[in-house]
Short mmCIF file of C-alpha atoms in Angstrom, two decimals:
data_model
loop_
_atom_site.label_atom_id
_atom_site.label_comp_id
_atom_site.label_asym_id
_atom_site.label_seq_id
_atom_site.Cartn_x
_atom_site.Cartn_y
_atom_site.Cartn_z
CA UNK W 230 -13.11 44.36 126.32
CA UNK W 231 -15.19 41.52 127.30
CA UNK W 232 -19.27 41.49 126.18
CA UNK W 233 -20.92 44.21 127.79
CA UNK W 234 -24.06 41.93 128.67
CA UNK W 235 -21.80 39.79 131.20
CA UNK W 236 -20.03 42.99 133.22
CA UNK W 237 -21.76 42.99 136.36
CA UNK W 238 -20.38 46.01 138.04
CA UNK W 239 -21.27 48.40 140.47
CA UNK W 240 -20.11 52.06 141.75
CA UNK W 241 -20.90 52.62 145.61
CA UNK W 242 -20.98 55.84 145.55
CA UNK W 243 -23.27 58.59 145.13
CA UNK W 244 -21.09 60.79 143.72
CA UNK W 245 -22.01 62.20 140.12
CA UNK W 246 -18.18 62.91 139.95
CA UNK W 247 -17.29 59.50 140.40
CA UNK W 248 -20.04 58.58 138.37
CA UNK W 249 -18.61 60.69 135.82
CA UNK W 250 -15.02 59.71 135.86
CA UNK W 251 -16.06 55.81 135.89
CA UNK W 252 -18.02 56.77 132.77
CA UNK W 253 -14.91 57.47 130.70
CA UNK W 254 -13.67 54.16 130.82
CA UNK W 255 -16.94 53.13 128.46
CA UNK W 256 -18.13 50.10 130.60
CA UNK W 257 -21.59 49.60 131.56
CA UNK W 258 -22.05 49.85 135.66
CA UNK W 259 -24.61 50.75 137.95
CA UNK W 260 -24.59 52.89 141.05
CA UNK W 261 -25.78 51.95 144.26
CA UNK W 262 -25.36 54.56 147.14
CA UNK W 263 -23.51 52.64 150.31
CA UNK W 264 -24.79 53.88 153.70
CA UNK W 265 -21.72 53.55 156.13
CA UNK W 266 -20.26 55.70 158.82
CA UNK W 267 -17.91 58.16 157.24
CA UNK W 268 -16.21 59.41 160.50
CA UNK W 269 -12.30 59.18 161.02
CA UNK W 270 -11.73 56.83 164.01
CA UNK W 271 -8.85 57.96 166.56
CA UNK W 272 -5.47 57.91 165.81
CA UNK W 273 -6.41 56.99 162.29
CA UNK W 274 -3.63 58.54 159.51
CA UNK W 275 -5.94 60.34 156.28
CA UNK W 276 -4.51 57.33 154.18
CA UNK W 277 -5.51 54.40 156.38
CA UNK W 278 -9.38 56.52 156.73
CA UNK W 279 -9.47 56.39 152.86
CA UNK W 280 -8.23 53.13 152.36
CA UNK W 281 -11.11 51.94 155.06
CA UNK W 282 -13.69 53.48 154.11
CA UNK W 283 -13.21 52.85 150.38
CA UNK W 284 -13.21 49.28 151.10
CA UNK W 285 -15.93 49.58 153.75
CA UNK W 286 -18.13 51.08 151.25
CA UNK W 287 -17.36 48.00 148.74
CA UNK W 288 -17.43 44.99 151.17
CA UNK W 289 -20.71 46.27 152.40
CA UNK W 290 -22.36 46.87 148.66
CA UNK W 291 -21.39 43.57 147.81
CA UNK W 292 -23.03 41.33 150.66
CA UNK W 293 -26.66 42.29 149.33
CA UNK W 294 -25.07 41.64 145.55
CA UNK W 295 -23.80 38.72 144.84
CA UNK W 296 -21.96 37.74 141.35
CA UNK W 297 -21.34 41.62 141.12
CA UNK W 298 -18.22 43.07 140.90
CA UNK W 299 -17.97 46.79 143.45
CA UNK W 300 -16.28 49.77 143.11
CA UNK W 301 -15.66 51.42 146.56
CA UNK W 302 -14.17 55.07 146.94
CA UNK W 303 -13.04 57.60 149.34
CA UNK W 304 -11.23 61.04 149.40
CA UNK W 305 -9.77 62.36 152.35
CA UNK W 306 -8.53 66.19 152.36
CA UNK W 307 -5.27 66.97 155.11
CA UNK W 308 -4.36 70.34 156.20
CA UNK W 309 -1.62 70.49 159.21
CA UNK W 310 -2.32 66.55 159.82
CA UNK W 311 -6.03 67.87 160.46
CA UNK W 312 -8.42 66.17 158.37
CA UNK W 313 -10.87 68.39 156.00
CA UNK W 314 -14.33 67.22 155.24
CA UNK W 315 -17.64 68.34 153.58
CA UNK W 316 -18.35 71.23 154.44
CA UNK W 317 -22.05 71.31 153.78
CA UNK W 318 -22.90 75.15 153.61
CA UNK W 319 -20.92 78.76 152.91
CA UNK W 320 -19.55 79.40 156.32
CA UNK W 321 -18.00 76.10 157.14
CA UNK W 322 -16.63 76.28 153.46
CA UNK W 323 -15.57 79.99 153.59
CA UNK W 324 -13.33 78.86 157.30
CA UNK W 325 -11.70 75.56 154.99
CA UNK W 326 -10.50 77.59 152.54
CA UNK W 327 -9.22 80.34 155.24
CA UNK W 328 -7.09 77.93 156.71
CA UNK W 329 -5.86 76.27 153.40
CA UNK W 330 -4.85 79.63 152.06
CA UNK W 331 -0.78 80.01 151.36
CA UNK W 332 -0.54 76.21 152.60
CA UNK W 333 0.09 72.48 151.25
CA UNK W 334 -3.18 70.45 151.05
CA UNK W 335 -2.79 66.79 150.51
CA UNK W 336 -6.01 64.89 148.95
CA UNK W 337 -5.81 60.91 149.19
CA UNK W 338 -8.03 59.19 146.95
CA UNK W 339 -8.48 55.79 147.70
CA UNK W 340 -10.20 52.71 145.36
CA UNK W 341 -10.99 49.13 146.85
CA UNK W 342 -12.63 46.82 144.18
CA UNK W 343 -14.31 43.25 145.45
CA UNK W 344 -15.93 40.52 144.09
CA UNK W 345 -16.59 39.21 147.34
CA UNK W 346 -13.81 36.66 147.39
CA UNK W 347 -11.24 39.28 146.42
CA UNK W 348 -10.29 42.53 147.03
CA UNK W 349 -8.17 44.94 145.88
CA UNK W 350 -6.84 48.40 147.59
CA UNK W 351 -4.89 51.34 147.21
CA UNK W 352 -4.77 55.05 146.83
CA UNK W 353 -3.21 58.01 145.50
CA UNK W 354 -1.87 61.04 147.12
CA UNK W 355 -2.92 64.94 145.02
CA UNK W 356 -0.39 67.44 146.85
CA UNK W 357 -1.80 71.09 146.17
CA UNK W 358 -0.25 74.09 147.24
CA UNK W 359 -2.95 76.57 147.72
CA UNK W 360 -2.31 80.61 146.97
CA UNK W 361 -2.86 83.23 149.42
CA UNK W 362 -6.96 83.59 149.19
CA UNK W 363 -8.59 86.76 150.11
CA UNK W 364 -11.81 87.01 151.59
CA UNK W 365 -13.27 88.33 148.03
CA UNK W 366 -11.60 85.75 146.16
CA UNK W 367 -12.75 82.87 148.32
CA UNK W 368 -16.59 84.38 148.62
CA UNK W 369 -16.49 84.67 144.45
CA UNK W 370 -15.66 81.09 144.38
CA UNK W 371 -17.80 79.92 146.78
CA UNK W 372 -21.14 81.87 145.25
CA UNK W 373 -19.85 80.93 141.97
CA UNK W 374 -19.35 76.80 142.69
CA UNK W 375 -21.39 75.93 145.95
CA UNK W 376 -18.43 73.31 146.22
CA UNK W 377 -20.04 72.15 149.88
CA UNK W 378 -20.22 68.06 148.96
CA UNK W 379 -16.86 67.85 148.27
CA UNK W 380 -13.42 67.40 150.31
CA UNK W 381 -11.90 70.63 151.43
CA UNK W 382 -14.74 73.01 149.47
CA UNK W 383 -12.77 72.04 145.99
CA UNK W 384 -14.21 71.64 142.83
CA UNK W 385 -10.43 70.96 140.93
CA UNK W 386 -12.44 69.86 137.63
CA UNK W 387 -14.11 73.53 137.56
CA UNK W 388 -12.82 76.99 139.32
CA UNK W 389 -11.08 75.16 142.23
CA UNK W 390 -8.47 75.22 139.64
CA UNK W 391 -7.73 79.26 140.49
CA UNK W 392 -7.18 78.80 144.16
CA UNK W 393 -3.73 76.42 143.98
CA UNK W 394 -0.25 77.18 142.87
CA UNK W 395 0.47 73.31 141.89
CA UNK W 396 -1.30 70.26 141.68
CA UNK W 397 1.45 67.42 142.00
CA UNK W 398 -0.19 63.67 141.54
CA UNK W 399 1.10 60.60 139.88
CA UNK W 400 -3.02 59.69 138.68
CA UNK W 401 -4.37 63.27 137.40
CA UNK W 402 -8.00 62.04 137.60
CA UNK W 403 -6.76 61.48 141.52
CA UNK W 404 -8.18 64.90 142.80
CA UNK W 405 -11.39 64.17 141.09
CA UNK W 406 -12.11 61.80 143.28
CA UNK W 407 -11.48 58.30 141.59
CA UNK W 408 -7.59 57.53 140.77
CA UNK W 409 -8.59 55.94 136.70
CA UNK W 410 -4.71 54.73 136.26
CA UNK W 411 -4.87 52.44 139.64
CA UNK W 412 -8.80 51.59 139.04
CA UNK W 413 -8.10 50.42 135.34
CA UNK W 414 -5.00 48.29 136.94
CA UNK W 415 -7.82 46.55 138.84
CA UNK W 416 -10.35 45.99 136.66
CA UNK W 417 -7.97 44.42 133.85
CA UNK W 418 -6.84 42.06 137.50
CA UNK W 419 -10.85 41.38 137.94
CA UNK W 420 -11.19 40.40 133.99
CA UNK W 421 -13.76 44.04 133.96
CA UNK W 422 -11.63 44.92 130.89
CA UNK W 423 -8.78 43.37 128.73
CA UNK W 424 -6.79 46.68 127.93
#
């Protein structure tokens, strides 16, 4: 790992997930929240809504800091091909899980890294299938984790876990919101680590 005076790197994000995840990885980084449109444009696939904003989120962190190296990050939650957001508040999160219940639920978690001359993109695809979720079960969950800033009202780390039959992912940090197998690929690529 290279001296931890010269890493310059930065997490867009003001997620204390991501922030949480990146921490693992035992390199010093800062966080700087990016303020960008989040909406899906038209006829936009949940991959391709990811993968832009993710790199949105980077390419605009990095114009106002130059030298540094940025960590962008998305997750997208799809239900039927109909994309799932925040939910912000009980109701909205009670009707997501409603219509996730006894179904497949694919999260995509998508990464861009840039150092302003280069940049680096992918993501990962979580398949869950959800169980049949009662009423009760889903207003437990909900009272119990508040889960309203996340994709699809799903805390996975915590007691999201009880809702889902399978998780299926090639990147198990992927439904946590920031794929660490792809990332760590890109930061050895950027010269971030040496492992």
């Amino acid at each position: 790992m290279n001296n931890k005076t010269s890493i310059k790197l930065i997490l867009a994000s003001s997620s204390v997930y991501r922030k949480e995840l990146l921490s693992r990885l035992y390199i010093p980084f800062t966080i700087i929240s990016p303020d960008i449109d989040e909406n899906p444009l038209q006829k936009e696939t949940p991959e391709e809504t990811a993968l832009r904003l993710s790199t949105s989120k980077a390419k605009h962190i990095s114009e106002s800091n130059p030298g540094f190296t940025i960590i962008g990050a998305d997750q997208v939650c799809s239900c039927d091909g109909i994309l799932i957001g925040k939910s912000g508040e009980f109701n909205n999160a009670k009707k997501q899980l409603q219509f996730m219940s006894d179904k497949r639920v694919f999260f995509i978690s998508a990464i861009s890294i840039t150092n302003g001359n280069k940049t680096l993109s992918s993501s990962v695809t979580t398949e869950c299938k959800f169980k049949h979720l009662s009423d009760d079960k889903i207003e437990h969950y909900l009272q119990k984790e508040k889960p309203y800033d996340t994709a699809g009202s799903v805390k996975m780390e915590k007691l999201g876990i009880t809702l889902v039959e399978y998780v299926k992912s090639d990147d198990p940090t992927a439904i946590l919101g920031l794929p660490l197998i792809k990332l760590t690929e890109f930061l050895k690529e950027f010269s971030i680590i040496s492992m």
